[in-house]
Amino acid sequence: MPKHLRRSIAVLATALLAVGVAGQARASRDVSGGTLNVDLATDVDSTDPALAYLNTSWEIEYSTCLKLVNYPDAEAPKGSTLVPEAAAGLPRVSNGGRTYDFDVDAGFTRFSNGERVTARSFAHAFQRIRSPRLESPATQFVSDVTAVHARGSHLVVTLAKPAPDFLARMAMPFFCAVPAGLGTPTGGVLTPPSAGPYYVASRVPNRSIVLKRNPYYKGPRPHNLAEVDYTVGNDQEATLLRVEKGETDYAAGGVPPTAYAPLAQKYGINKGRLFVRPLLGIQYFAFNTQRPIFKGNVPLRRAINFAIDRHAMLIQAGFLSGRRADQILPPGLSAYRNADLYPLAGPNLAAARKLAAGHTRGGKVVFYTSNRGSSPAIAQILQYDLKQIGLDVETQMFPTAVQLSKMGTRGEPYDIGSHSWAADYADPYDFVNVLLDGSKLQDSGNVDFAYFDDPTYVKRMGQASLLAGPARDVAYGNLDADIMRNEAPWAVRANMNNRIVVSGHVGCFAYNPIYAVDLAALCRKH
């Protein structure tokens, strides 16, 4: 991406943010209490913190979790700066950067069932993550943890080697406090007690989720609403009508892509009803490198990168949906370097056909994608684009949580899978190592949807993860370009914006750059 274009995008993001912060200041005069109604087109993957990994479930976890360190209820940049939460302060680091000692001081809260929060509450979170019955996607974040001990008020974690991103990992919902007796049933716990501002009072999968204020929480985080009620299953068209009528207050599953431009014209941007925030994330097609058509077939994987029409796909998502991309790392990370790898303006079919010649291996691919939003339209574009290089695409569509569960299961018979990834925390490890380190693959719960397992790159990923500062940025910037140029396990198509539509009843709008809409801070206008 040209430098002047990146600067223009940065200016736009800053302007959008300034308007949003001003709107938040005006809305903060609204009173608290009442119930917020939320619509989700498809269900969350889980409400168990050891399993929840969709952005919609992490919005819930941000309002329910109590963590050792957390991100403040604030916009960027403050909202992406780690601060102590249940810890009395930042941990004492010793043993050459391998041992972290957290002093747990959570007297301002209890679990929603009345149980006290102790260091053992956090030690148990580690134990649950490692349970074979749960098959938590968080196992990749504890692979370097050699010991966890609760000693009085202290939680002591020892690593195999220094890890500059360890503290940021601890801010993920996977590591929030859980009662010491919370079990590990297959599929997780629907209504785990929690020690944050809210707790999951009830959940009926694929139908409803109810959050209620934690009566024991006396901490500094906002807890304005008495209750948050999720309705699951209304499609985007129905949700748009409901939010316009005030029958629901937040379109958590989005609205039809064609609706954003008219909504912006009707309500303006960041003025109370339609909010736009840049996301630190990517949209991409993962090539299942363990399937016959793509295994060892770099020319075909590169051919698809040249063949896809990124512009046509992006406009399916509607007004202000994002910008075209072709790399693993998004521009918001300091490690990002524009490598100019593949065509962004439109396909280069001559280059694509030259690469694909003799490498189509029967010419049939199975494509997994979501059945919601712009996904069906993007699937049609992909089908057309790949036909131009001799590939026939069989598209299979699922609710998002089902799609990702299937793709995360080793041996699932798909060749290409569509995915959107928003940062767990602002570090290149969360894109390169988490999504492409094949040494972490397990039977299920995977997020390396390309099943990419190259020993040379796994070694380089491990070496990069030990670095800090500019050296870390250089190493990851090189990895990004080298993987996408030389191996092409994905075809990246876009970086995204988050577009949030709310009813006229919503006040105190707040957005966190890591977790998106801050449910704990919202309030209803009276």
Short mmCIF file of C-alpha atoms in Angstrom, two decimals:
data_model
loop_
_atom_site.label_atom_id
_atom_site.label_comp_id
_atom_site.label_asym_id
_atom_site.label_seq_id
_atom_site.Cartn_x
_atom_site.Cartn_y
_atom_site.Cartn_z
CA MET A 1 0.00 0.00 0.00
CA PRO A 2 1.46 3.43 -0.94
CA LYS A 3 2.65 5.51 2.00
CA HIS A 4 0.39 8.45 1.19
CA LEU A 5 -2.64 6.13 1.21
CA ARG A 6 -1.68 4.73 4.61
CA ARG A 7 -1.38 8.26 5.95
CA SER A 8 -4.83 9.12 4.58
CA ILE A 9 -6.30 6.06 6.27
CA ALA A 10 -4.62 7.00 9.53
CA VAL A 11 -6.07 10.52 9.31
CA LEU A 12 -9.54 9.08 8.66
CA ALA A 13 -9.25 6.70 11.61
CA THR A 14 -8.14 9.55 13.88
CA ALA A 15 -11.04 11.73 12.76
CA LEU A 16 -13.54 8.93 13.29
CA LEU A 17 -12.12 8.28 16.74
CA ALA A 18 -12.26 11.96 17.74
CA VAL A 19 -15.92 12.18 16.80
CA GLY A 20 -16.62 8.95 18.68
CA VAL A 21 -14.92 10.13 21.87
CA ALA A 22 -16.85 13.40 21.76
CA GLY A 23 -20.08 11.46 21.35
CA GLN A 24 -19.17 9.25 24.30
CA ALA A 25 -18.59 12.30 26.49
CA ARG A 26 -22.03 13.67 25.63
CA ALA A 27 -23.71 10.30 26.17
CA SER A 28 -22.09 9.75 29.56
CA ARG A 29 -24.78 11.97 31.12
CA ASP A 30 -27.35 9.25 30.48
CA VAL A 31 -28.57 7.32 33.50
CA SER A 32 -27.88 3.64 34.18
CA GLY A 33 -30.17 0.68 34.72
CA GLY A 34 -32.60 -1.17 32.49
CA THR A 35 -32.12 -3.94 29.93
CA LEU A 36 -30.14 -3.80 26.71
CA ASN A 37 -31.51 -6.01 23.93
CA VAL A 38 -29.01 -7.51 21.50
CA ASP A 39 -29.55 -9.43 18.25
CA LEU A 40 -27.14 -12.12 17.00
CA ALA A 41 -27.71 -13.79 13.64
CA THR A 42 -25.78 -16.90 14.74
CA ASP A 43 -24.80 -18.13 18.17
CA VAL A 44 -21.49 -17.53 19.89
CA ASP A 45 -19.07 -20.42 19.93
CA SER A 46 -19.07 -20.64 23.75
CA THR A 47 -19.68 -18.74 26.97
CA ASP A 48 -17.00 -20.79 28.74
CA PRO A 49 -13.85 -18.61 28.97
CA ALA A 50 -11.61 -21.59 28.16
CA LEU A 51 -13.38 -22.07 24.82
CA ALA A 52 -14.85 -18.71 23.74
CA TYR A 53 -12.93 -17.34 20.76
CA LEU A 54 -15.32 -15.50 18.42
CA ASN A 55 -15.36 -11.69 18.57
CA THR A 56 -19.04 -11.83 19.59
CA SER A 57 -18.22 -14.11 22.52
CA TRP A 58 -15.22 -11.97 23.54
CA GLU A 59 -17.52 -8.95 23.82
CA ILE A 60 -19.42 -10.97 26.41
CA GLU A 61 -16.24 -12.16 28.11
CA TYR A 62 -14.97 -8.56 28.42
CA SER A 63 -18.03 -7.71 30.51
CA THR A 64 -17.95 -10.89 32.62
CA CYS A 65 -14.27 -11.74 33.10
CA LEU A 66 -11.91 -10.73 35.89
CA LYS A 67 -8.29 -10.98 34.81
CA LEU A 68 -4.91 -10.41 36.38
CA VAL A 69 -4.28 -7.63 33.86
CA ASN A 70 -6.80 -6.11 31.51
CA TYR A 71 -7.43 -3.38 28.97
CA PRO A 72 -9.26 -0.28 30.26
CA ASP A 73 -12.81 0.68 29.31
CA ALA A 74 -11.54 3.25 26.83
CA GLU A 75 -10.91 3.99 23.18
CA ALA A 76 -7.47 3.64 21.57
CA PRO A 77 -4.71 4.29 22.47
CA LYS A 78 -5.56 4.12 26.21
CA GLY A 79 -7.81 1.13 25.66
CA SER A 80 -4.94 -0.97 24.32
CA THR A 81 -2.60 -0.29 27.26
CA LEU A 82 -2.41 -3.08 29.85
CA VAL A 83 -3.27 -2.21 33.45
CA PRO A 84 -3.51 -4.39 36.59
CA GLU A 85 -6.99 -5.65 37.43
CA ALA A 86 -7.10 -8.53 39.94
CA ALA A 87 -3.34 -8.17 40.41
CA ALA A 88 -2.19 -5.60 42.96
CA GLY A 89 0.26 -4.31 40.36
CA LEU A 90 2.33 -5.51 37.47
CA PRO A 91 4.07 -8.83 38.22
CA ARG A 92 7.59 -9.18 39.58
CA VAL A 93 9.69 -10.76 36.83
CA SER A 94 12.74 -12.85 37.76
CA ASN A 95 14.76 -15.89 36.67
CA GLY A 96 16.05 -14.17 33.53
CA GLY A 97 12.57 -13.18 32.40
CA ARG A 98 11.11 -16.67 32.84
CA THR A 99 9.17 -16.32 36.14
CA TYR A 100 6.21 -14.00 36.72
CA ASP A 101 4.91 -13.43 40.26
CA PHE A 102 1.42 -11.88 40.44
CA ASP A 103 0.08 -10.66 43.80
CA VAL A 104 -3.68 -11.26 43.62
CA ASP A 105 -5.77 -8.62 45.37
CA ALA A 106 -9.43 -8.98 44.35
CA GLY A 107 -11.23 -7.89 47.50
CA PHE A 108 -13.44 -5.59 45.41
CA THR A 109 -15.36 -8.53 43.96
CA ARG A 110 -16.47 -12.14 44.29
CA PHE A 111 -17.75 -14.68 41.84
CA SER A 112 -21.40 -14.33 40.96
CA ASN A 113 -22.09 -17.39 43.15
CA GLY A 114 -20.52 -15.65 46.16
CA GLU A 115 -17.21 -17.53 46.15
CA ARG A 116 -14.04 -15.53 46.89
CA VAL A 117 -11.46 -14.84 44.18
CA THR A 118 -7.97 -16.08 45.07
CA ALA A 119 -4.75 -16.96 43.30
CA ARG A 120 -6.13 -20.48 42.95
CA SER A 121 -8.94 -19.07 40.80
CA PHE A 122 -6.36 -18.14 38.17
CA ALA A 123 -4.31 -21.30 38.58
CA HIS A 124 -7.47 -23.28 37.82
CA ALA A 125 -7.92 -21.35 34.57
CA PHE A 126 -4.56 -22.74 33.41
CA GLN A 127 -5.58 -26.25 34.48
CA ARG A 128 -8.85 -26.07 32.56
CA ILE A 129 -7.13 -24.80 29.40
CA ARG A 130 -4.90 -27.88 29.47
CA SER A 131 -7.76 -30.32 29.99
CA PRO A 132 -7.89 -32.84 27.12
CA ARG A 133 -11.69 -32.95 27.51
CA LEU A 134 -12.07 -29.25 26.68
CA GLU A 135 -9.56 -29.10 23.80
CA SER A 136 -9.24 -25.38 24.38
CA PRO A 137 -7.88 -23.20 21.55
CA ALA A 138 -5.83 -21.50 24.28
CA THR A 139 -3.40 -24.41 24.53
CA GLN A 140 -1.19 -22.62 22.00
CA PHE A 141 -0.83 -19.76 24.49
CA VAL A 142 0.46 -21.98 27.30
CA SER A 143 2.83 -24.22 25.35
CA ASP A 144 5.83 -22.42 26.91
CA VAL A 145 4.41 -22.48 30.47
CA THR A 146 6.29 -25.05 32.54
CA ALA A 147 4.74 -24.46 35.98
CA VAL A 148 1.85 -22.60 37.63
CA HIS A 149 1.64 -22.35 41.42
CA ALA A 150 -0.81 -20.61 43.76
CA ARG A 151 1.04 -19.66 46.95
CA GLY A 152 -1.18 -17.71 49.30
CA SER A 153 -2.13 -14.53 47.45
CA HIS A 154 0.55 -15.11 44.82
CA LEU A 155 0.24 -16.75 41.42
CA VAL A 156 3.66 -17.76 40.13
CA VAL A 157 4.04 -18.71 36.48
CA THR A 158 7.28 -20.09 35.06
CA LEU A 159 8.10 -20.18 31.36
CA ALA A 160 10.52 -22.39 29.44
CA LYS A 161 12.14 -19.27 28.01
CA PRO A 162 11.56 -15.50 28.11
CA ALA A 163 8.50 -14.35 26.15
CA PRO A 164 8.02 -10.63 25.52
CA ASP A 165 4.31 -11.12 24.79
CA PHE A 166 3.46 -13.18 27.90
CA LEU A 167 1.85 -10.36 29.89
CA ALA A 168 -0.37 -9.43 26.95
CA ARG A 169 -1.47 -13.07 26.69
CA MET A 170 -2.66 -12.92 30.29
CA ALA A 171 -5.18 -10.26 29.30
CA MET A 172 -7.06 -12.69 27.05
CA PRO A 173 -10.37 -14.04 28.40
CA PHE A 174 -8.95 -17.58 28.42
CA PHE A 175 -7.08 -16.63 31.61
CA CYS A 176 -9.86 -14.96 33.58
CA ALA A 177 -10.61 -16.18 37.09
CA VAL A 178 -12.82 -19.27 37.43
CA PRO A 179 -14.04 -21.00 40.61
CA ALA A 180 -11.65 -23.70 41.76
CA GLY A 181 -14.36 -26.36 41.44
CA LEU A 182 -15.50 -25.48 37.92
CA GLY A 183 -15.52 -28.67 35.87
CA THR A 184 -14.34 -29.47 32.35
CA PRO A 185 -17.28 -31.15 30.63
CA THR A 186 -16.92 -31.76 26.91
CA GLY A 187 -18.20 -28.63 25.20
CA GLY A 188 -17.59 -26.47 28.26
CA VAL A 189 -19.90 -24.86 30.83
CA LEU A 190 -22.89 -22.84 29.60
CA THR A 191 -23.20 -20.54 32.63
CA PRO A 192 -19.87 -20.39 34.46
CA PRO A 193 -19.80 -18.12 37.55
CA SER A 194 -17.72 -15.02 36.87
CA ALA A 195 -16.16 -12.24 38.94
CA GLY A 196 -16.36 -9.34 36.50
CA PRO A 197 -19.09 -6.69 36.34
CA TYR A 198 -21.58 -9.16 34.79
CA TYR A 199 -22.18 -12.91 34.63
CA VAL A 200 -23.96 -15.28 32.25
CA ALA A 201 -27.24 -15.91 34.05
CA SER A 202 -28.67 -18.23 31.38
CA ARG A 203 -27.95 -19.56 27.93
CA VAL A 204 -30.07 -21.61 25.57
CA PRO A 205 -27.80 -22.47 22.64
CA ASN A 206 -28.95 -21.01 19.32
CA ARG A 207 -31.76 -19.14 21.07
CA SER A 208 -30.77 -16.79 23.88
CA ILE A 209 -28.12 -15.52 26.30
CA VAL A 210 -28.85 -13.42 29.39
CA LEU A 211 -26.20 -11.41 31.24
CA LYS A 212 -26.94 -9.92 34.64
CA ARG A 213 -25.07 -7.56 36.91
CA ASN A 214 -22.75 -9.38 39.32
CA PRO A 215 -24.16 -8.37 42.75
CA TYR A 216 -20.74 -8.83 44.37
CA TYR A 217 -18.79 -6.62 41.99
CA LYS A 218 -17.69 -3.32 43.62
CA GLY A 219 -14.73 -2.61 41.36
CA PRO A 220 -13.91 0.42 39.21
CA ARG A 221 -15.18 -0.89 35.88
CA PRO A 222 -18.58 0.43 34.71
CA HIS A 223 -21.66 -1.73 35.16
CA ASN A 224 -24.47 0.56 34.05
CA LEU A 225 -27.04 -1.90 32.73
CA ALA A 226 -29.06 -4.19 34.96
CA GLU A 227 -29.28 -6.85 32.26
CA VAL A 228 -28.25 -7.69 28.68
CA ASP A 229 -30.59 -9.99 26.75
CA TYR A 230 -29.37 -11.67 23.56
CA THR A 231 -31.77 -13.02 20.95
CA VAL A 232 -30.06 -15.49 18.62
CA GLY A 233 -31.30 -16.35 15.16
CA ASN A 234 -32.71 -13.16 13.62
CA ASP A 235 -31.12 -12.60 10.23
CA GLN A 236 -29.51 -9.29 9.36
CA GLU A 237 -32.55 -7.96 7.49
CA ALA A 238 -34.82 -8.64 10.47
CA THR A 239 -32.27 -7.17 12.86
CA LEU A 240 -32.08 -3.97 10.83
CA LEU A 241 -35.86 -3.53 11.04
CA ARG A 242 -35.83 -4.30 14.76
CA VAL A 243 -33.05 -1.84 15.58
CA GLU A 244 -34.73 0.90 13.53
CA LYS A 245 -37.97 0.33 15.46
CA GLY A 246 -36.18 0.18 18.80
CA GLU A 247 -37.22 -3.44 19.37
CA THR A 248 -33.55 -4.37 19.77
CA ASP A 249 -30.72 -2.08 20.76
CA TYR A 250 -27.55 -3.50 19.23
CA ALA A 251 -27.05 -5.39 15.98
CA ALA A 252 -24.17 -7.54 17.25
CA GLY A 253 -24.34 -9.74 14.16
CA GLY A 254 -24.35 -6.76 11.80
CA VAL A 255 -26.94 -5.57 9.29
CA PRO A 256 -27.11 -6.18 5.52
CA PRO A 257 -24.03 -4.81 3.74
CA THR A 258 -26.16 -2.58 1.52
CA ALA A 259 -27.64 -0.84 4.59
CA TYR A 260 -24.53 0.93 5.86
CA ALA A 261 -24.42 3.72 3.28
CA PRO A 262 -28.10 4.69 3.80
CA LEU A 263 -27.63 4.50 7.59
CA ALA A 264 -24.61 6.80 7.35
CA GLN A 265 -26.60 9.26 5.28
CA LYS A 266 -29.53 9.10 7.70
CA TYR A 267 -27.68 9.22 11.03
CA GLY A 268 -24.14 10.33 10.21
CA ILE A 269 -21.05 8.48 11.43
CA ASN A 270 -20.16 8.33 15.13
CA LYS A 271 -23.09 10.58 16.03
CA GLY A 272 -25.13 8.12 18.07
CA ARG A 273 -26.54 5.39 15.82
CA LEU A 274 -23.80 4.21 13.43
CA PHE A 275 -20.23 3.93 14.73
CA VAL A 276 -17.16 3.01 12.67
CA ARG A 277 -13.86 1.86 14.16
CA PRO A 278 -10.81 0.37 12.41
CA LEU A 279 -10.10 -3.25 13.37
CA LEU A 280 -6.67 -4.74 13.83
CA GLY A 281 -7.51 -7.73 11.72
CA ILE A 282 -7.54 -9.55 8.39
CA GLN A 283 -9.91 -11.47 6.13
CA TYR A 284 -8.43 -14.38 4.23
CA PHE A 285 -8.90 -17.71 2.49
CA ALA A 286 -6.89 -20.52 4.12
CA PHE A 287 -5.63 -23.30 1.84
CA ASN A 288 -5.72 -26.65 3.63
CA THR A 289 -2.15 -27.73 2.94
CA GLN A 290 -2.85 -31.27 4.16
CA ARG A 291 -5.39 -31.88 1.39
CA PRO A 292 -4.21 -33.49 -1.89
CA ILE A 293 -4.84 -30.46 -4.10
CA PHE A 294 -2.78 -28.04 -2.00
CA LYS A 295 -0.22 -30.27 -0.27
CA GLY A 296 3.19 -29.22 -1.54
CA ASN A 297 1.46 -27.22 -4.28
CA VAL A 298 2.85 -23.71 -3.80
CA PRO A 299 2.33 -22.70 -7.46
CA LEU A 300 -1.44 -23.24 -7.22
CA ARG A 301 -1.65 -21.43 -3.88
CA ARG A 302 0.22 -18.47 -5.37
CA ALA A 303 -1.95 -18.63 -8.49
CA ILE A 304 -5.09 -18.11 -6.44
CA ASN A 305 -3.49 -15.07 -4.81
CA PHE A 306 -3.09 -13.59 -8.30
CA ALA A 307 -6.54 -14.71 -9.48
CA ILE A 308 -8.90 -13.37 -6.80
CA ASP A 309 -10.65 -10.03 -7.27
CA ARG A 310 -10.11 -8.38 -3.89
CA HIS A 311 -11.92 -5.21 -4.93
CA ALA A 312 -15.06 -7.05 -6.00
CA MET A 313 -15.06 -9.03 -2.75
CA LEU A 314 -14.56 -5.99 -0.53
CA ILE A 315 -17.46 -4.01 -1.97
CA GLN A 316 -19.82 -6.90 -1.16
CA ALA A 317 -19.38 -5.99 2.50
CA GLY A 318 -20.72 -2.49 1.90
CA PHE A 319 -19.81 1.07 2.80
CA LEU A 320 -16.67 1.60 4.94
CA SER A 321 -16.11 -2.16 5.34
CA GLY A 322 -12.32 -1.99 5.11
CA ARG A 323 -9.45 -1.95 2.62
CA ARG A 324 -7.84 -4.50 0.34
CA ALA A 325 -4.81 -6.45 1.62
CA ASP A 326 -2.44 -9.27 0.68
CA GLN A 327 -0.33 -9.85 3.81
CA ILE A 328 -0.58 -11.63 7.16
CA LEU A 329 0.12 -8.57 9.33
CA PRO A 330 -2.30 -5.62 9.29
CA PRO A 331 -0.92 -2.08 8.88
CA GLY A 332 -1.78 -1.17 12.49
CA LEU A 333 1.12 -3.28 13.80
CA SER A 334 4.59 -1.76 14.01
CA ALA A 335 6.02 -4.91 12.38
CA TYR A 336 4.02 -4.35 9.19
CA ARG A 337 6.02 -3.68 6.04
CA ASN A 338 4.32 -3.21 2.68
CA ALA A 339 5.74 -6.05 0.56
CA ASP A 340 3.50 -5.47 -2.49
CA LEU A 341 3.06 -9.19 -3.12
CA TYR A 342 -0.18 -9.63 -5.06
CA PRO A 343 -2.53 -7.42 -7.11
CA LEU A 344 -4.97 -5.36 -5.00
CA ALA A 345 -6.74 -3.41 -7.74
CA GLY A 346 -7.95 -6.53 -9.55
CA PRO A 347 -6.83 -10.02 -10.62
CA ASN A 348 -3.76 -10.69 -12.76
CA LEU A 349 -5.10 -13.67 -14.70
CA ALA A 350 -2.06 -13.97 -16.95
CA ALA A 351 0.22 -14.53 -13.96
CA ALA A 352 -2.38 -16.74 -12.26
CA ARG A 353 -2.84 -19.02 -15.27
CA LYS A 354 0.91 -19.35 -15.79
CA LEU A 355 1.37 -20.47 -12.18
CA ALA A 356 -1.65 -22.79 -12.20
CA ALA A 357 -0.72 -24.56 -15.44
CA GLY A 358 -0.05 -28.22 -14.67
CA HIS A 359 -0.85 -27.84 -10.97
CA THR A 360 -4.67 -28.02 -10.72
CA ARG A 361 -4.64 -31.75 -9.76
CA GLY A 362 -8.15 -32.62 -10.94
CA GLY A 363 -9.42 -29.07 -10.59
CA LYS A 364 -12.00 -29.49 -7.83
CA VAL A 365 -11.97 -27.73 -4.44
CA VAL A 366 -14.38 -27.76 -1.50
CA PHE A 367 -14.87 -24.30 0.02
CA TYR A 368 -16.21 -23.74 3.56
CA THR A 369 -17.71 -20.36 4.42
CA SER A 370 -20.39 -18.65 6.49
CA ASN A 371 -24.00 -18.49 5.35
CA ARG A 372 -24.43 -14.92 6.64
CA GLY A 373 -23.77 -11.35 5.57
CA SER A 374 -21.60 -10.86 2.50
CA SER A 375 -20.15 -14.38 2.63
CA PRO A 376 -22.50 -15.96 0.04
CA ALA A 377 -21.77 -13.15 -2.46
CA ILE A 378 -18.01 -13.44 -1.87
CA ALA A 379 -18.29 -17.19 -2.40
CA GLN A 380 -19.81 -16.58 -5.84
CA ILE A 381 -16.94 -14.23 -6.76
CA LEU A 382 -14.38 -16.80 -5.60
CA GLN A 383 -16.12 -19.48 -7.63
CA TYR A 384 -15.95 -17.31 -10.74
CA ASP A 385 -12.34 -16.24 -10.16
CA LEU A 386 -11.07 -19.78 -9.66
CA LYS A 387 -12.96 -21.01 -12.72
CA GLN A 388 -10.68 -18.70 -14.74
CA ILE A 389 -7.65 -20.79 -13.74
CA GLY A 390 -9.27 -24.21 -14.16
CA LEU A 391 -10.72 -24.86 -10.69
CA ASP A 392 -14.31 -25.86 -9.93
CA VAL A 393 -15.47 -24.73 -6.48
CA GLU A 394 -18.03 -26.63 -4.40
CA THR A 395 -19.25 -24.18 -1.75
CA GLN A 396 -20.56 -25.41 1.60
CA MET A 397 -22.08 -22.78 3.93
CA PHE A 398 -22.63 -23.01 7.69
CA PRO A 399 -23.41 -20.77 10.66
CA THR A 400 -20.09 -19.15 11.57
CA ALA A 401 -19.49 -21.05 14.82
CA VAL A 402 -20.25 -24.36 13.10
CA GLN A 403 -17.99 -23.51 10.15
CA LEU A 404 -15.03 -22.64 12.39
CA SER A 405 -15.54 -25.71 14.57
CA LYS A 406 -15.47 -27.93 11.49
CA MET A 407 -12.44 -26.20 10.03
CA GLY A 408 -10.67 -26.49 13.39
CA THR A 409 -11.03 -30.28 13.33
CA ARG A 410 -8.06 -32.10 11.83
CA GLY A 411 -9.10 -34.17 8.81
CA GLU A 412 -12.22 -32.14 7.96
CA PRO A 413 -12.64 -32.48 4.15
CA TYR A 414 -12.35 -28.86 3.02
CA ASP A 415 -9.73 -27.42 0.67
CA ILE A 416 -10.30 -23.68 1.19
CA GLY A 417 -11.79 -22.02 4.25
CA SER A 418 -12.86 -18.40 4.67
CA HIS A 419 -12.00 -16.64 7.92
CA SER A 420 -11.76 -13.22 9.56
CA TRP A 421 -9.23 -12.73 12.35
CA ALA A 422 -9.17 -9.80 14.77
CA ALA A 423 -6.18 -9.42 17.09
CA ASP A 424 -6.28 -11.12 20.48
CA TYR A 425 -3.62 -8.58 21.45
CA ALA A 426 -1.52 -6.11 19.46
CA ASP A 427 1.52 -8.24 18.64
CA PRO A 428 2.65 -10.01 15.43
CA TYR A 429 2.87 -13.31 17.35
CA ASP A 430 -0.93 -13.31 17.42
CA PHE A 431 -1.07 -13.42 13.63
CA VAL A 432 2.02 -15.35 12.54
CA ASN A 433 2.62 -17.89 15.33
CA VAL A 434 -0.98 -18.39 16.42
CA LEU A 435 -2.38 -18.85 12.94
CA LEU A 436 0.50 -20.62 11.16
CA ASP A 437 2.62 -22.55 13.68
CA GLY A 438 1.80 -26.14 12.75
CA SER A 439 3.70 -27.56 15.71
CA LYS A 440 0.69 -26.57 17.87
CA LEU A 441 -1.90 -28.54 15.87
CA GLN A 442 -4.24 -30.85 17.80
CA ASP A 443 -7.24 -33.03 16.96
CA SER A 444 -9.74 -30.17 17.27
CA GLY A 445 -9.92 -26.55 18.36
CA ASN A 446 -7.28 -25.48 15.82
CA VAL A 447 -7.04 -22.00 14.33
CA ASP A 448 -4.26 -22.87 11.89
CA PHE A 449 -6.90 -23.49 9.24
CA ALA A 450 -4.23 -23.96 6.57
CA TYR A 451 -2.73 -26.80 8.66
CA PHE A 452 0.57 -25.21 7.68
CA ASP A 453 3.43 -27.07 9.35
CA ASP A 454 6.77 -26.13 7.85
CA PRO A 455 9.73 -26.87 10.20
CA THR A 456 11.84 -24.06 8.75
CA TYR A 457 9.19 -21.44 9.36
CA VAL A 458 8.19 -22.91 12.72
CA LYS A 459 11.81 -22.44 13.81
CA ARG A 460 11.87 -18.86 12.54
CA MET A 461 8.58 -18.12 14.32
CA GLY A 462 10.02 -19.39 17.58
CA GLN A 463 13.15 -17.29 17.16
CA ALA A 464 11.14 -14.17 16.36
CA SER A 465 8.94 -14.67 19.43
CA LEU A 466 11.98 -14.31 21.70
CA LEU A 467 12.94 -10.91 20.32
CA ALA A 468 11.80 -7.49 21.53
CA GLY A 469 11.65 -3.97 20.15
CA PRO A 470 12.82 -3.15 16.59
CA ALA A 471 14.49 -6.55 16.17
CA ARG A 472 11.12 -8.24 16.80
CA ASP A 473 9.44 -6.00 14.22
CA VAL A 474 12.08 -6.73 11.58
CA ALA A 475 11.93 -10.49 12.15
CA TYR A 476 8.14 -10.63 11.91
CA GLY A 477 8.02 -8.26 8.95
CA ASN A 478 10.39 -10.58 7.09
CA LEU A 479 8.40 -13.65 8.10
CA ASP A 480 5.19 -12.07 6.83
CA ALA A 481 6.62 -11.36 3.38
CA ASP A 482 8.55 -14.63 3.09
CA ILE A 483 5.64 -16.89 4.08
CA MET A 484 3.17 -15.21 1.76
CA ARG A 485 5.63 -14.99 -1.16
CA ASN A 486 7.30 -18.40 -0.86
CA GLU A 487 4.60 -20.62 0.68
CA ALA A 488 1.28 -18.76 0.27
CA PRO A 489 -0.76 -20.84 2.75
CA TRP A 490 -3.49 -18.16 2.49
CA ALA A 491 -4.92 -15.60 0.13
CA VAL A 492 -5.44 -12.49 2.27
CA ARG A 493 -8.14 -10.23 0.85
CA ALA A 494 -8.83 -7.33 3.26
CA ASN A 495 -8.29 -5.48 6.51
CA MET A 496 -11.56 -4.61 8.21
CA ASN A 497 -13.52 -1.88 9.91
CA ASN A 498 -16.05 -2.56 12.64
CA ARG A 499 -19.41 -0.96 11.86
CA ILE A 500 -21.76 -0.84 14.84
CA VAL A 501 -25.47 -0.10 14.56
CA VAL A 502 -27.49 0.70 17.70
CA SER A 503 -30.98 1.94 18.49
CA GLY A 504 -31.91 5.40 19.68
CA HIS A 505 -32.21 3.98 23.22
CA VAL A 506 -28.45 3.40 23.56
CA GLY A 507 -26.32 5.90 25.42
CA CYS A 508 -22.81 5.92 26.92
CA PHE A 509 -21.40 4.27 23.79
CA ALA A 510 -17.92 2.92 24.48
CA TYR A 511 -15.55 0.91 22.33
CA ASN A 512 -12.42 -0.98 23.29
CA PRO A 513 -9.87 -1.57 20.49
CA ILE A 514 -9.29 -5.17 21.64
CA TYR A 515 -12.81 -6.31 22.54
CA ALA A 516 -15.01 -4.00 20.42
CA VAL A 517 -18.29 -2.79 21.96
CA ASP A 518 -17.95 -2.32 25.72
CA LEU A 519 -21.22 -3.82 27.00
CA ALA A 520 -20.35 -2.99 30.61
CA ALA A 521 -20.18 0.73 29.81
CA LEU A 522 -23.36 1.04 27.72
CA CYS A 523 -26.52 2.47 29.19
CA ARG A 524 -30.10 3.04 28.10
CA LYS A 525 -31.49 6.49 27.52
CA HIS A 526 -34.53 7.28 29.63
#
